[in-house]
Amino acid sequence: MLMYLVIYDISSNLLRNRVAEVLKDYGLTRVQLSGFLGQLPRHRLNSLLAELEKLLESSRAAGRKSIQVYPLCRSCFKARVNLGDPPEVREKPITV
């Protein structure tokens, strides 16, 4: 099972909050204000992507609506570099 980093740039507060709730519902952990991280099996990833796409398409909100999903293998995740203060918005620890 791969780790996924999901980041987004969404102008609408309502849509941005809905996206965050969906990501939490799928068990991802907030690591930045607009970034979530977590492990998902392929079928759950496909379901998440479909749900996020539906949210974006159905939103009438003006402004920026962008979501990016990056797969991270175990060794890539372990090689990450954290600079500055640790994330304060993390809801639960991430284990690999």
PDB file of C-alpha atoms in Angstrom:
ATOM      1  CA  MET A   1       0.000   0.000   0.000  1.00  0.00           C
ATOM      2  CA  LEU A   2       1.432   3.352  -1.036  1.00  0.00           C
ATOM      3  CA  MET A   3       1.489   6.588   0.907  1.00  0.00           C
ATOM      4  CA  TYR A   4      -0.200   9.528  -0.831  1.00  0.00           C
ATOM      5  CA  LEU A   5       0.362  13.234  -0.404  1.00  0.00           C
ATOM      6  CA  VAL A   6      -2.677  15.317  -1.336  1.00  0.00           C
ATOM      7  CA  ILE A   7      -2.277  19.065  -1.672  1.00  0.00           C
ATOM      8  CA  TYR A   8      -4.806  21.604  -2.825  1.00  0.00           C
ATOM      9  CA  ASP A   9      -5.245  25.234  -3.748  1.00  0.00           C
ATOM     10  CA  ILE A  10      -8.914  26.149  -3.433  1.00  0.00           C
ATOM     11  CA  SER A  11     -10.219  29.709  -3.112  1.00  0.00           C
ATOM     12  CA  SER A  12     -13.672  28.891  -1.769  1.00  0.00           C
ATOM     13  CA  ASN A  13     -13.780  28.327   1.997  1.00  0.00           C
ATOM     14  CA  LEU A  14     -16.816  26.066   1.676  1.00  0.00           C
ATOM     15  CA  LEU A  15     -15.294  23.861  -1.017  1.00  0.00           C
ATOM     16  CA  ARG A  16     -11.903  23.792   0.714  1.00  0.00           C
ATOM     17  CA  ASN A  17     -13.545  22.631   3.959  1.00  0.00           C
ATOM     18  CA  ARG A  18     -15.521  19.956   2.120  1.00  0.00           C
ATOM     19  CA  VAL A  19     -12.344  18.639   0.487  1.00  0.00           C
ATOM     20  CA  ALA A  20     -10.592  18.533   3.869  1.00  0.00           C
ATOM     21  CA  GLU A  21     -13.503  16.597   5.398  1.00  0.00           C
ATOM     22  CA  VAL A  22     -13.455  14.047   2.572  1.00  0.00           C
ATOM     23  CA  LEU A  23      -9.706  13.548   3.003  1.00  0.00           C
ATOM     24  CA  LYS A  24     -10.177  13.027   6.750  1.00  0.00           C
ATOM     25  CA  ASP A  25     -13.038  10.597   6.067  1.00  0.00           C
ATOM     26  CA  TYR A  26     -10.594   8.508   4.017  1.00  0.00           C
ATOM     27  CA  GLY A  27      -8.199   8.393   6.944  1.00  0.00           C
ATOM     28  CA  LEU A  28      -5.643  10.879   5.671  1.00  0.00           C
ATOM     29  CA  THR A  29      -3.860  13.091   8.196  1.00  0.00           C
ATOM     30  CA  ARG A  30      -3.467  16.815   7.822  1.00  0.00           C
ATOM     31  CA  VAL A  31       0.244  17.705   7.647  1.00  0.00           C
ATOM     32  CA  GLN A  32      -0.079  21.302   6.438  1.00  0.00           C
ATOM     33  CA  LEU A  33      -3.021  23.676   6.144  1.00  0.00           C
ATOM     34  CA  SER A  34      -3.676  22.464   2.584  1.00  0.00           C
ATOM     35  CA  GLY A  35      -1.922  19.120   2.675  1.00  0.00           C
ATOM     36  CA  PHE A  36      -2.894  15.618   3.779  1.00  0.00           C
ATOM     37  CA  LEU A  37      -0.909  12.402   3.938  1.00  0.00           C
ATOM     38  CA  GLY A  38      -1.896   8.780   4.349  1.00  0.00           C
ATOM     39  CA  GLN A  39      -1.849   5.236   3.075  1.00  0.00           C
ATOM     40  CA  LEU A  40      -4.595   4.004   0.789  1.00  0.00           C
ATOM     41  CA  PRO A  41      -5.126   0.754  -1.094  1.00  0.00           C
ATOM     42  CA  ARG A  42      -5.666   1.265  -4.820  1.00  0.00           C
ATOM     43  CA  HIS A  43      -9.457   0.793  -4.701  1.00  0.00           C
ATOM     44  CA  ARG A  44      -9.798   3.411  -1.919  1.00  0.00           C
ATOM     45  CA  LEU A  45      -7.589   5.818  -3.877  1.00  0.00           C
ATOM     46  CA  ASN A  46      -9.815   5.406  -6.935  1.00  0.00           C
ATOM     47  CA  SER A  47     -12.897   6.038  -4.806  1.00  0.00           C
ATOM     48  CA  LEU A  48     -11.300   9.132  -3.234  1.00  0.00           C
ATOM     49  CA  LEU A  49     -10.302  10.543  -6.620  1.00  0.00           C
ATOM     50  CA  ALA A  50     -13.826  10.052  -7.959  1.00  0.00           C
ATOM     51  CA  GLU A  51     -15.327  11.770  -4.928  1.00  0.00           C
ATOM     52  CA  LEU A  52     -12.925  14.717  -5.135  1.00  0.00           C
ATOM     53  CA  GLU A  53     -13.531  15.106  -8.862  1.00  0.00           C
ATOM     54  CA  LYS A  54     -17.279  15.106  -8.268  1.00  0.00           C
ATOM     55  CA  LEU A  55     -16.883  17.796  -5.591  1.00  0.00           C
ATOM     56  CA  LEU A  56     -14.854  20.012  -7.928  1.00  0.00           C
ATOM     57  CA  GLU A  57     -17.205  19.528 -10.857  1.00  0.00           C
ATOM     58  CA  SER A  58     -20.349  20.193  -8.833  1.00  0.00           C
ATOM     59  CA  SER A  59     -18.984  23.313  -7.144  1.00  0.00           C
ATOM     60  CA  ARG A  60     -20.176  26.629  -8.482  1.00  0.00           C
ATOM     61  CA  ALA A  61     -17.578  28.468  -6.431  1.00  0.00           C
ATOM     62  CA  ALA A  62     -15.479  30.978  -8.310  1.00  0.00           C
ATOM     63  CA  GLY A  63     -11.729  31.073  -8.109  1.00  0.00           C
ATOM     64  CA  ARG A  64      -8.983  28.513  -7.967  1.00  0.00           C
ATOM     65  CA  LYS A  65      -9.861  24.812  -7.690  1.00  0.00           C
ATOM     66  CA  SER A  66      -6.826  22.552  -7.870  1.00  0.00           C
ATOM     67  CA  ILE A  67      -6.069  19.238  -6.151  1.00  0.00           C
ATOM     68  CA  GLN A  68      -2.864  17.278  -6.692  1.00  0.00           C
ATOM     69  CA  VAL A  69      -2.192  13.712  -5.510  1.00  0.00           C
ATOM     70  CA  TYR A  70       1.358  12.369  -5.280  1.00  0.00           C
ATOM     71  CA  PRO A  71       2.161   8.708  -4.618  1.00  0.00           C
ATOM     72  CA  LEU A  72       5.106   8.185  -2.272  1.00  0.00           C
ATOM     73  CA  CYS A  73       6.918   4.874  -1.978  1.00  0.00           C
ATOM     74  CA  ARG A  74       8.188   3.865   1.454  1.00  0.00           C
ATOM     75  CA  SER A  75      11.789   4.853   0.737  1.00  0.00           C
ATOM     76  CA  CYS A  76      10.738   8.231  -0.723  1.00  0.00           C
ATOM     77  CA  PHE A  77       8.638   8.966   2.351  1.00  0.00           C
ATOM     78  CA  LYS A  78      11.490   8.039   4.687  1.00  0.00           C
ATOM     79  CA  ALA A  79      13.862  10.302   2.715  1.00  0.00           C
ATOM     80  CA  ARG A  80      11.662  13.371   3.220  1.00  0.00           C
ATOM     81  CA  VAL A  81      13.166  16.479   4.757  1.00  0.00           C
ATOM     82  CA  ASN A  82      11.278  18.596   7.280  1.00  0.00           C
ATOM     83  CA  LEU A  83      12.495  22.169   7.698  1.00  0.00           C
ATOM     84  CA  GLY A  84      11.315  24.663  10.264  1.00  0.00           C
ATOM     85  CA  ASP A  85       8.645  24.075  12.843  1.00  0.00           C
ATOM     86  CA  PRO A  86       6.890  20.713  12.885  1.00  0.00           C
ATOM     87  CA  PRO A  87       3.343  20.775  11.537  1.00  0.00           C
ATOM     88  CA  GLU A  88       0.932  22.030  14.198  1.00  0.00           C
ATOM     89  CA  VAL A  89      -2.187  20.892  12.361  1.00  0.00           C
ATOM     90  CA  ARG A  90      -1.445  17.168  12.505  1.00  0.00           C
ATOM     91  CA  GLU A  91      -4.387  15.274  13.979  1.00  0.00           C
ATOM     92  CA  LYS A  92      -2.766  11.865  14.494  1.00  0.00           C
ATOM     93  CA  PRO A  93       0.718  10.409  14.062  1.00  0.00           C
ATOM     94  CA  ILE A  94       1.728   8.840  10.777  1.00  0.00           C
ATOM     95  CA  THR A  95       3.465   5.485  10.912  1.00  0.00           C
ATOM     96  CA  VAL A  96       5.253   3.792   8.065  1.00  0.00           C
TER      97      VAL A  96
END
